[in-house]
CSV table of N, CA and C in Angstrom, one decimal:
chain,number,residue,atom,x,y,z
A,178,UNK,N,-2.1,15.0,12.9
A,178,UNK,CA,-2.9,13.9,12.5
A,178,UNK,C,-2.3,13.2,11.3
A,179,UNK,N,-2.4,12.1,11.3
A,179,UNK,CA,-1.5,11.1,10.4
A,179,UNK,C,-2.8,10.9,9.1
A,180,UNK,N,-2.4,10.8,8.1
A,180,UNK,CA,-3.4,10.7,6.9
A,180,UNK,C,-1.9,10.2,5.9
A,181,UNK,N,-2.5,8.7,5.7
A,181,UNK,CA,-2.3,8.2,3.9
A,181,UNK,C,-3.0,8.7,3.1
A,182,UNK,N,-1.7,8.8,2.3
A,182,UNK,CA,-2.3,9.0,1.0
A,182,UNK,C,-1.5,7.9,-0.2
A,183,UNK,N,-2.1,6.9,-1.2
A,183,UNK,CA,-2.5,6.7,-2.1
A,183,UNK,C,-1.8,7.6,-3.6
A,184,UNK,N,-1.0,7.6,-4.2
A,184,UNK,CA,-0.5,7.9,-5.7
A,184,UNK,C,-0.1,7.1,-6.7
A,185,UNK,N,0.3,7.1,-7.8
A,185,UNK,CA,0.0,6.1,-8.8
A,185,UNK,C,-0.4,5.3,-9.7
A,186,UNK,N,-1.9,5.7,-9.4
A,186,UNK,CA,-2.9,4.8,-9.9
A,186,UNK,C,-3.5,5.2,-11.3
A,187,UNK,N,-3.9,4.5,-12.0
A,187,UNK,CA,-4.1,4.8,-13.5
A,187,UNK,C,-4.7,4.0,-14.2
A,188,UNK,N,-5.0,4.3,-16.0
A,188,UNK,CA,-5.6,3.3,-16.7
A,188,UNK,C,-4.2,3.1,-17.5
A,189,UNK,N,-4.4,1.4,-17.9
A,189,UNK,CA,-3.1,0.8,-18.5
A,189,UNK,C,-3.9,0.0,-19.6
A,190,UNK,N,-2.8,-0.7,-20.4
A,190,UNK,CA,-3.5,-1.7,-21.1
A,190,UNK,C,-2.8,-3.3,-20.2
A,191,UNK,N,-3.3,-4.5,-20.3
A,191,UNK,CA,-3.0,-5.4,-19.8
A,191,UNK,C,-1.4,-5.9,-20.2
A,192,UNK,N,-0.6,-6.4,-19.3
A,192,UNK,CA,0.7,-6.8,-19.7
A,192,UNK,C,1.9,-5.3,-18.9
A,193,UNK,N,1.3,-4.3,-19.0
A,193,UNK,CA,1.9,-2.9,-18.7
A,193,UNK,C,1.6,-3.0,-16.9
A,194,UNK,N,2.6,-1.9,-16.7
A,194,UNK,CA,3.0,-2.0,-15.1
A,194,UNK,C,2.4,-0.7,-14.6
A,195,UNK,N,2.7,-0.3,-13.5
A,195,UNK,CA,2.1,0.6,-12.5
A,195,UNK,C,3.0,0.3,-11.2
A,196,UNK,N,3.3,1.4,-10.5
A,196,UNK,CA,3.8,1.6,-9.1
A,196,UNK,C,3.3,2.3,-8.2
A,197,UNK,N,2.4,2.0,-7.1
A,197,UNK,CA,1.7,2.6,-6.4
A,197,UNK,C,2.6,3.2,-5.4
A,198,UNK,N,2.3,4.1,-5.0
A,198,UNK,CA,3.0,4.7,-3.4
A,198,UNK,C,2.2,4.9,-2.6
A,199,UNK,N,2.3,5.2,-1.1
A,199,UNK,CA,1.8,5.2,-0.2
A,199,UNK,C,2.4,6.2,1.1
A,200,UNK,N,1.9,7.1,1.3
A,200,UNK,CA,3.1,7.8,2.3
A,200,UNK,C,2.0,8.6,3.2
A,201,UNK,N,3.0,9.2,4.4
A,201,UNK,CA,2.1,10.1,5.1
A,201,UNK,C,3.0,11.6,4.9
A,202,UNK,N,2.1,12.6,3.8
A,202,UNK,CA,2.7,13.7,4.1
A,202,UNK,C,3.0,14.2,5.6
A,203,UNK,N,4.6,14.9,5.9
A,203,UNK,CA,4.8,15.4,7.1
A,203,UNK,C,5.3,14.2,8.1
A,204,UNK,N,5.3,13.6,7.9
A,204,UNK,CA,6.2,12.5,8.6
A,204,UNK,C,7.2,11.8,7.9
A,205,UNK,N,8.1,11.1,8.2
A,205,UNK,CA,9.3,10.9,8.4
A,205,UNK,C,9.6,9.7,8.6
A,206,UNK,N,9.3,9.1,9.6
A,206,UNK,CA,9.4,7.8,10.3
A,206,UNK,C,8.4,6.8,10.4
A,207,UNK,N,7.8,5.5,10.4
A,207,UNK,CA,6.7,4.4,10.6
A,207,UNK,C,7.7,3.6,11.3
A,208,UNK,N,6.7,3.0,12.5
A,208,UNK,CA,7.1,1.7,13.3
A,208,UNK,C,6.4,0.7,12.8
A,209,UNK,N,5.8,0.4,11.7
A,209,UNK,CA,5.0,-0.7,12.1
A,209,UNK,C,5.2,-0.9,9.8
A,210,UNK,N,4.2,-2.3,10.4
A,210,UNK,CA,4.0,-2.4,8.5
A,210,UNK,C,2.9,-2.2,8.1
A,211,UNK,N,3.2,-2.8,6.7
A,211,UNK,CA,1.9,-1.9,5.8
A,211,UNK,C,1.6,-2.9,5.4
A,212,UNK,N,0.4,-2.6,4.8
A,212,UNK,CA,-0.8,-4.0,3.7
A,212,UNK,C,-1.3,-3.0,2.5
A,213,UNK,N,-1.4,-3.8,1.2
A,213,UNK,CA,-2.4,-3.4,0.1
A,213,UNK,C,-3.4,-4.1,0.6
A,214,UNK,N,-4.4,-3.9,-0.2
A,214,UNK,CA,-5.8,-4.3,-0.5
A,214,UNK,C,-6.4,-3.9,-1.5
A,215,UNK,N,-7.1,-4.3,-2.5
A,215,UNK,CA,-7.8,-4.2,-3.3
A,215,UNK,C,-9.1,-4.0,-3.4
A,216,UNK,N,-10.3,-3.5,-4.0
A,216,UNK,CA,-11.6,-3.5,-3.4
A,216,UNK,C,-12.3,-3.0,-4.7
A,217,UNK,N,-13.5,-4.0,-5.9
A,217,UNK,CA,-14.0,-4.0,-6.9
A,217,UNK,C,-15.5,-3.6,-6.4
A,218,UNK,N,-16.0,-2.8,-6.8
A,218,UNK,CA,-17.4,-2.1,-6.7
A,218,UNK,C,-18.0,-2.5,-5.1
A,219,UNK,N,-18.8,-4.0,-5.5
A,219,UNK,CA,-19.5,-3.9,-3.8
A,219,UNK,C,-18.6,-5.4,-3.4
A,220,UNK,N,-18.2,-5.7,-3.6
A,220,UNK,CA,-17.1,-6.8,-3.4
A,220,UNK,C,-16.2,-6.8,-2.3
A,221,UNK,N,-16.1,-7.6,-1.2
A,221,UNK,CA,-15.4,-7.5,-0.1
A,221,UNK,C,-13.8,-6.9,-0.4
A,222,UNK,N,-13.2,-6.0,0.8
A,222,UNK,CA,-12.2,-6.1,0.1
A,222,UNK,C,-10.9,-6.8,0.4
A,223,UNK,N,-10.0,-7.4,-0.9
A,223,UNK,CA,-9.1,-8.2,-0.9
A,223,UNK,C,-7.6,-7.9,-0.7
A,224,UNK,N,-7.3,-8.5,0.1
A,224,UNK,CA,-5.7,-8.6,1.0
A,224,UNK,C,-4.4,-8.1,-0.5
A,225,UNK,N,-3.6,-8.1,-0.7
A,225,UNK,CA,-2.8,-8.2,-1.7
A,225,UNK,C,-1.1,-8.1,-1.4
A,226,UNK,N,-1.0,-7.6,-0.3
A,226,UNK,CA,0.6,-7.7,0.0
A,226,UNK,C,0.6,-7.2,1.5
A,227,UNK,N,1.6,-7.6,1.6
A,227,UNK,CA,2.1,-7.0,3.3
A,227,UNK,C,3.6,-7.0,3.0
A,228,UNK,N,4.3,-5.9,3.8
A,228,UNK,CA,5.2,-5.9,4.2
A,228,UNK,C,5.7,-5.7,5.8
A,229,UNK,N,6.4,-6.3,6.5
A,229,UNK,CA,6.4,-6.1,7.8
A,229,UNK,C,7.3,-4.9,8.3
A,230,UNK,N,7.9,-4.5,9.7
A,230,UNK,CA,8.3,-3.7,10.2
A,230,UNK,C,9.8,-4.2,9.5
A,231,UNK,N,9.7,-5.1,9.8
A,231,UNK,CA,12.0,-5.9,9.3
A,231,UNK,C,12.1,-6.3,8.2
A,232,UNK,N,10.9,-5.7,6.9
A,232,UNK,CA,11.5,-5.9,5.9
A,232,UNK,C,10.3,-7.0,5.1
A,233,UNK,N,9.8,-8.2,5.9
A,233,UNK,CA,9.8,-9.3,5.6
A,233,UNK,C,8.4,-8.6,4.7
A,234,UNK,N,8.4,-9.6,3.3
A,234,UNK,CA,7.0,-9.6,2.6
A,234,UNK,C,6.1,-10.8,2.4
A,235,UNK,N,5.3,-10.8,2.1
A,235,UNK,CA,3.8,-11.7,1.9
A,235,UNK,C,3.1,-11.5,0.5
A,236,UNK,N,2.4,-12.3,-0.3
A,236,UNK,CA,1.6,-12.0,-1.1
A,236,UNK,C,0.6,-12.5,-1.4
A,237,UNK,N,-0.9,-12.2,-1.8
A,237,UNK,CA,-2.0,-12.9,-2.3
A,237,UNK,C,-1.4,-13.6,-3.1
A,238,UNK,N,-1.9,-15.1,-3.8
A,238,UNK,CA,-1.5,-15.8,-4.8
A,238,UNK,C,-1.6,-15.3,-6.0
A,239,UNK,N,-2.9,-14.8,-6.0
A,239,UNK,CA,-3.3,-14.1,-7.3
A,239,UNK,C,-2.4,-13.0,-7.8
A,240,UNK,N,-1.5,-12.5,-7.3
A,240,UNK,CA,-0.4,-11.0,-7.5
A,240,UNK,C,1.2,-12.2,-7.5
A,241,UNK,N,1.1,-13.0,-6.3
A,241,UNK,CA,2.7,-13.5,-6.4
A,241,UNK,C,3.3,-13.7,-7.5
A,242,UNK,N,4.7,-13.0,-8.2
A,242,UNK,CA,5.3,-13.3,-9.0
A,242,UNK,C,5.3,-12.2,-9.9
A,243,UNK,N,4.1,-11.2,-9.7
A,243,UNK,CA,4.2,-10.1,-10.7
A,243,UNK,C,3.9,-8.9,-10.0
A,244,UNK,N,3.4,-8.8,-8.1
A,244,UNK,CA,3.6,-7.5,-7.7
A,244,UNK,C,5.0,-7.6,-6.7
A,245,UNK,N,5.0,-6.8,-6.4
A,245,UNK,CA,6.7,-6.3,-5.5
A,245,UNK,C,6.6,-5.3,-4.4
A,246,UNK,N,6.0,-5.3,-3.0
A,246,UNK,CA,6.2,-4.3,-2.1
A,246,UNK,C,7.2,-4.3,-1.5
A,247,UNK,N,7.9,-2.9,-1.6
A,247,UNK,CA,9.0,-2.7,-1.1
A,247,UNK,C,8.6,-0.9,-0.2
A,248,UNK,N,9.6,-0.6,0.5
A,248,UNK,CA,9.8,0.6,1.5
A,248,UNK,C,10.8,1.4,1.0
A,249,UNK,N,10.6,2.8,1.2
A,249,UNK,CA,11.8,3.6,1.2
A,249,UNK,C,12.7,3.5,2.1
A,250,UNK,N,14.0,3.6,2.3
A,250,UNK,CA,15.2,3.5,3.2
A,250,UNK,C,14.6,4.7,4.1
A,251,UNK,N,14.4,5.5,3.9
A,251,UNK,CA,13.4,6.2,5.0
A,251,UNK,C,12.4,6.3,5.6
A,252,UNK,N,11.7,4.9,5.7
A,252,UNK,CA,10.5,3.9,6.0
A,252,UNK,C,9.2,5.0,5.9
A,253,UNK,N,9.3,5.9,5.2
A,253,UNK,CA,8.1,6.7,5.0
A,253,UNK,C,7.2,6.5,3.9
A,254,UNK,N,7.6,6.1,3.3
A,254,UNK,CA,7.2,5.4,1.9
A,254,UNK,C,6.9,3.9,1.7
A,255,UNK,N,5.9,3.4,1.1
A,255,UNK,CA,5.7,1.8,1.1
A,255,UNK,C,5.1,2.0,-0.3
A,256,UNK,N,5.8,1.4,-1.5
A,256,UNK,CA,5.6,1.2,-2.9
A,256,UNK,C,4.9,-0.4,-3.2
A,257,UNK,N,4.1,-0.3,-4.1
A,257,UNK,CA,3.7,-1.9,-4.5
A,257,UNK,C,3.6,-1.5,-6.1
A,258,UNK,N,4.8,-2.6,-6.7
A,258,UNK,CA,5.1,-2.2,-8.2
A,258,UNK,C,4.5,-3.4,-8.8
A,259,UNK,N,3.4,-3.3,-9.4
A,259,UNK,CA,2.8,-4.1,-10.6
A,259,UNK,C,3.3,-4.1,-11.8
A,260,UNK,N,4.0,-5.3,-11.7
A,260,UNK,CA,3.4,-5.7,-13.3
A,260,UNK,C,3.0,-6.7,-14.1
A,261,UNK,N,3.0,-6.8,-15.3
A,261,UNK,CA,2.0,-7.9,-15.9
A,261,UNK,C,0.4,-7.9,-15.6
A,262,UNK,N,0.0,-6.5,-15.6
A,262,UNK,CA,-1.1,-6.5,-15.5
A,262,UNK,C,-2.1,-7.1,-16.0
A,263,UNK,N,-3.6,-7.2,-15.1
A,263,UNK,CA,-4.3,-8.1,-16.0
A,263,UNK,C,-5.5,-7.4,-15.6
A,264,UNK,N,-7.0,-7.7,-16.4
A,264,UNK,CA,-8.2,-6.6,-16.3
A,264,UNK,C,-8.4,-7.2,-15.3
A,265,UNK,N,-8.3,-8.2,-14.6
A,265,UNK,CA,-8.5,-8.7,-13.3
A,265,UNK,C,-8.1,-8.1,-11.8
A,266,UNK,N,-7.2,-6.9,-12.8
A,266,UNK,CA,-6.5,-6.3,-11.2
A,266,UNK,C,-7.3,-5.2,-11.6
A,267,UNK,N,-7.9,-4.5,-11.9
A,267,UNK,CA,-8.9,-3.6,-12.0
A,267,UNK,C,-9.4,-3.7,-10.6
A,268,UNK,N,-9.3,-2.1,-9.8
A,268,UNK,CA,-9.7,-1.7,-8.6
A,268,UNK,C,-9.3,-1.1,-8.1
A,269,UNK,N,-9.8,-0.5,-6.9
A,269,UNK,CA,-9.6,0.9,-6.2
A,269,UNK,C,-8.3,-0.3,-5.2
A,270,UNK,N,-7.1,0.6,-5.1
A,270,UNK,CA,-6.0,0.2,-4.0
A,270,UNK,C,-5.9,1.0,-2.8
A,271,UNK,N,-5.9,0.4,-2.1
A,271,UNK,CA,-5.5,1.3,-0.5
A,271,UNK,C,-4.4,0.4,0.2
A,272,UNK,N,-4.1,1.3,0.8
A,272,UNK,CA,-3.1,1.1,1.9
A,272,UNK,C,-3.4,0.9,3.4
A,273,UNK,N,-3.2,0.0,4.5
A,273,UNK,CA,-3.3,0.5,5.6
A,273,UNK,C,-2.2,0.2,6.5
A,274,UNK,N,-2.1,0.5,7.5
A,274,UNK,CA,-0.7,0.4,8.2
A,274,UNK,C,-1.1,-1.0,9.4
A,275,UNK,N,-0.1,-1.6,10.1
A,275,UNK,CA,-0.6,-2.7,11.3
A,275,UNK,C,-1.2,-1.7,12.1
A,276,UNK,N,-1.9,-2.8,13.2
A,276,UNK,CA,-2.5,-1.9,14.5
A,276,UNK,C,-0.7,-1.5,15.3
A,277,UNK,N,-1.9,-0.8,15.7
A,277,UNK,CA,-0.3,0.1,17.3
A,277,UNK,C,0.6,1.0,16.4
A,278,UNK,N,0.1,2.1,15.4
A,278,UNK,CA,1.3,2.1,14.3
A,278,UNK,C,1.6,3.7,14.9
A,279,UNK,N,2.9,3.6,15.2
A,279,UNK,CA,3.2,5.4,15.4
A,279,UNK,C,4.1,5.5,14.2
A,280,UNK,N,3.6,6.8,13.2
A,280,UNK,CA,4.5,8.4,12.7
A,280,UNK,C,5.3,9.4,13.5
A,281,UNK,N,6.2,9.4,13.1
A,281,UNK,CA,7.0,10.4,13.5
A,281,UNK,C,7.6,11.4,12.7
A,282,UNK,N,7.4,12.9,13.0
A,282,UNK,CA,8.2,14.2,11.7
A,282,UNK,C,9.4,14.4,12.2
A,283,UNK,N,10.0,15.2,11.5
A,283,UNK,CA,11.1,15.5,11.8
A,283,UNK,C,11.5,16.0,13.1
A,284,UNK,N,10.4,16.5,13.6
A,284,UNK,CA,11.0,17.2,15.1
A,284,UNK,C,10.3,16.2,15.9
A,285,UNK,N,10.2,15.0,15.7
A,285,UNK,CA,10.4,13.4,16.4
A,285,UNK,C,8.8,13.7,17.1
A,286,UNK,N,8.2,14.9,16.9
A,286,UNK,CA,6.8,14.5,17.2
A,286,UNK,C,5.9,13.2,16.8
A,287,UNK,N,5.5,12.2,17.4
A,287,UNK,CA,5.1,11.1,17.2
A,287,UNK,C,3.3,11.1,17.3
A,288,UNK,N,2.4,10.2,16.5
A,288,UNK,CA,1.0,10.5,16.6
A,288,UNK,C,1.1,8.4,16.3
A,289,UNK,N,0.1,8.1,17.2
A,289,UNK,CA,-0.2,6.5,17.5
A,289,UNK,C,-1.6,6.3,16.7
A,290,UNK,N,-2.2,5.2,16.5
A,290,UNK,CA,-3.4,4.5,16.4
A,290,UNK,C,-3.5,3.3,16.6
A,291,UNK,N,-4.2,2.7,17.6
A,291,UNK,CA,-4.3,1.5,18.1
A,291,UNK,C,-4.8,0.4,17.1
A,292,UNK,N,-5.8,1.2,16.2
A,292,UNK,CA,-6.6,0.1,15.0
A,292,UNK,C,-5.6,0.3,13.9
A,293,UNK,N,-4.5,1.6,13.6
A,293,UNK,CA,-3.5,1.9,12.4
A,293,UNK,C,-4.6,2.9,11.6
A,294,UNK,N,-3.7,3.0,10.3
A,294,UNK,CA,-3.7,4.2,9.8
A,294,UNK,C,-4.6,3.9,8.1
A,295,UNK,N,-5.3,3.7,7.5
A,295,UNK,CA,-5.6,3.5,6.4
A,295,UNK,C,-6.0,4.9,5.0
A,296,UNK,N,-5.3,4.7,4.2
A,296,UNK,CA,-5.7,5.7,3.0
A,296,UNK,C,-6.9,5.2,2.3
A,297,UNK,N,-7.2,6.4,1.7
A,297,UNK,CA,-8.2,6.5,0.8
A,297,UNK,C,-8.6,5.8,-0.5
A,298,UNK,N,-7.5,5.3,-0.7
A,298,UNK,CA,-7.7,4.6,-2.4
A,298,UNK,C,-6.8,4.9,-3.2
A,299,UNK,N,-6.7,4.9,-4.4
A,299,UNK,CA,-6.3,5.2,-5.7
A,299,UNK,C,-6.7,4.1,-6.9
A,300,UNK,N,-7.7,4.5,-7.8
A,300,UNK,CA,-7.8,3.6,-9.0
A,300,UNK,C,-7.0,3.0,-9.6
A,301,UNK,N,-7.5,2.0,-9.7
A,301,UNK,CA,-6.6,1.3,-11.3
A,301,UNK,C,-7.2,0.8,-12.3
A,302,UNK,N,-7.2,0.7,-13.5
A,302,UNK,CA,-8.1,0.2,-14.4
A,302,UNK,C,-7.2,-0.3,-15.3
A,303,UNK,N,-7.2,-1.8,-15.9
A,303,UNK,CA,-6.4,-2.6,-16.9
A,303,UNK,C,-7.6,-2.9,-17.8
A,304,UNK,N,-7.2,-2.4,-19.2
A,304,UNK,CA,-7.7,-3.2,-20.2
A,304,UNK,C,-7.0,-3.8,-21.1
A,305,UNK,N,-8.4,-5.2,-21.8
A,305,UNK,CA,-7.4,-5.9,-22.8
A,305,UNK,C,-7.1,-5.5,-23.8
């Protein structure tokens, strides 16, 4: 069973950085890409980056220019490095992966989901 998990997350003061990670213990490999999101108490929740399967990235306006997703060379890992934080980025972060997304572990065992893979969160809290 494929499960994200969310690390990273913390209270800062505004101007200060943070580096989220994202990974699935026990696997190895991802075919597909990943997305942040962001999500404030009962507040829909908001898009913040993509990175695709070949690399290519995307960003909400509101983040362009001060966040950065990038992958580990062992595509198990998908990082989103903030900085210039502002109390405005205050919120729980998640991760989810595209639809059709297969994991693979080291003994090339593979596990699929048609809708993808989503984590749980991790806080972040910026004050001024």
């Amino acid at each position: 069973q494929v499960e994200l998990v969310e690390s990273g997350g913390g209270s800062v003061q505004a101007g200060e950085s943070l580096r989220l990670s994202c990974a699935a213990p026990g696997f190895t490999s991802r075919s597909c890409g990943m997305d942040w999101y962001r999500q404030t108490g009962g507040a829909q929740r908001e898009w913040v980056a993509s990175i695709s399967a070949d690399g290519s990235t995307t960003y909400a306006e509101s983040v362009r220019g001060r966040f950065t997703i990038s992958k580990a060379d062992s595509e198990d890992t998908v990082y989103l490095q903030m900085d210039s934080l502002k109390p405005e980025d205050t919120a729980i972060y998640s991760c989810k992966t595209t639809r059709g997304c297969t994991y693979c572990n080291e003994d090339r065992v593979c596990h699929s989901s048609r809708s993808g893979y989503r984590g749980p969160g991790t806080q972040v809290t910026v004050s001024s």
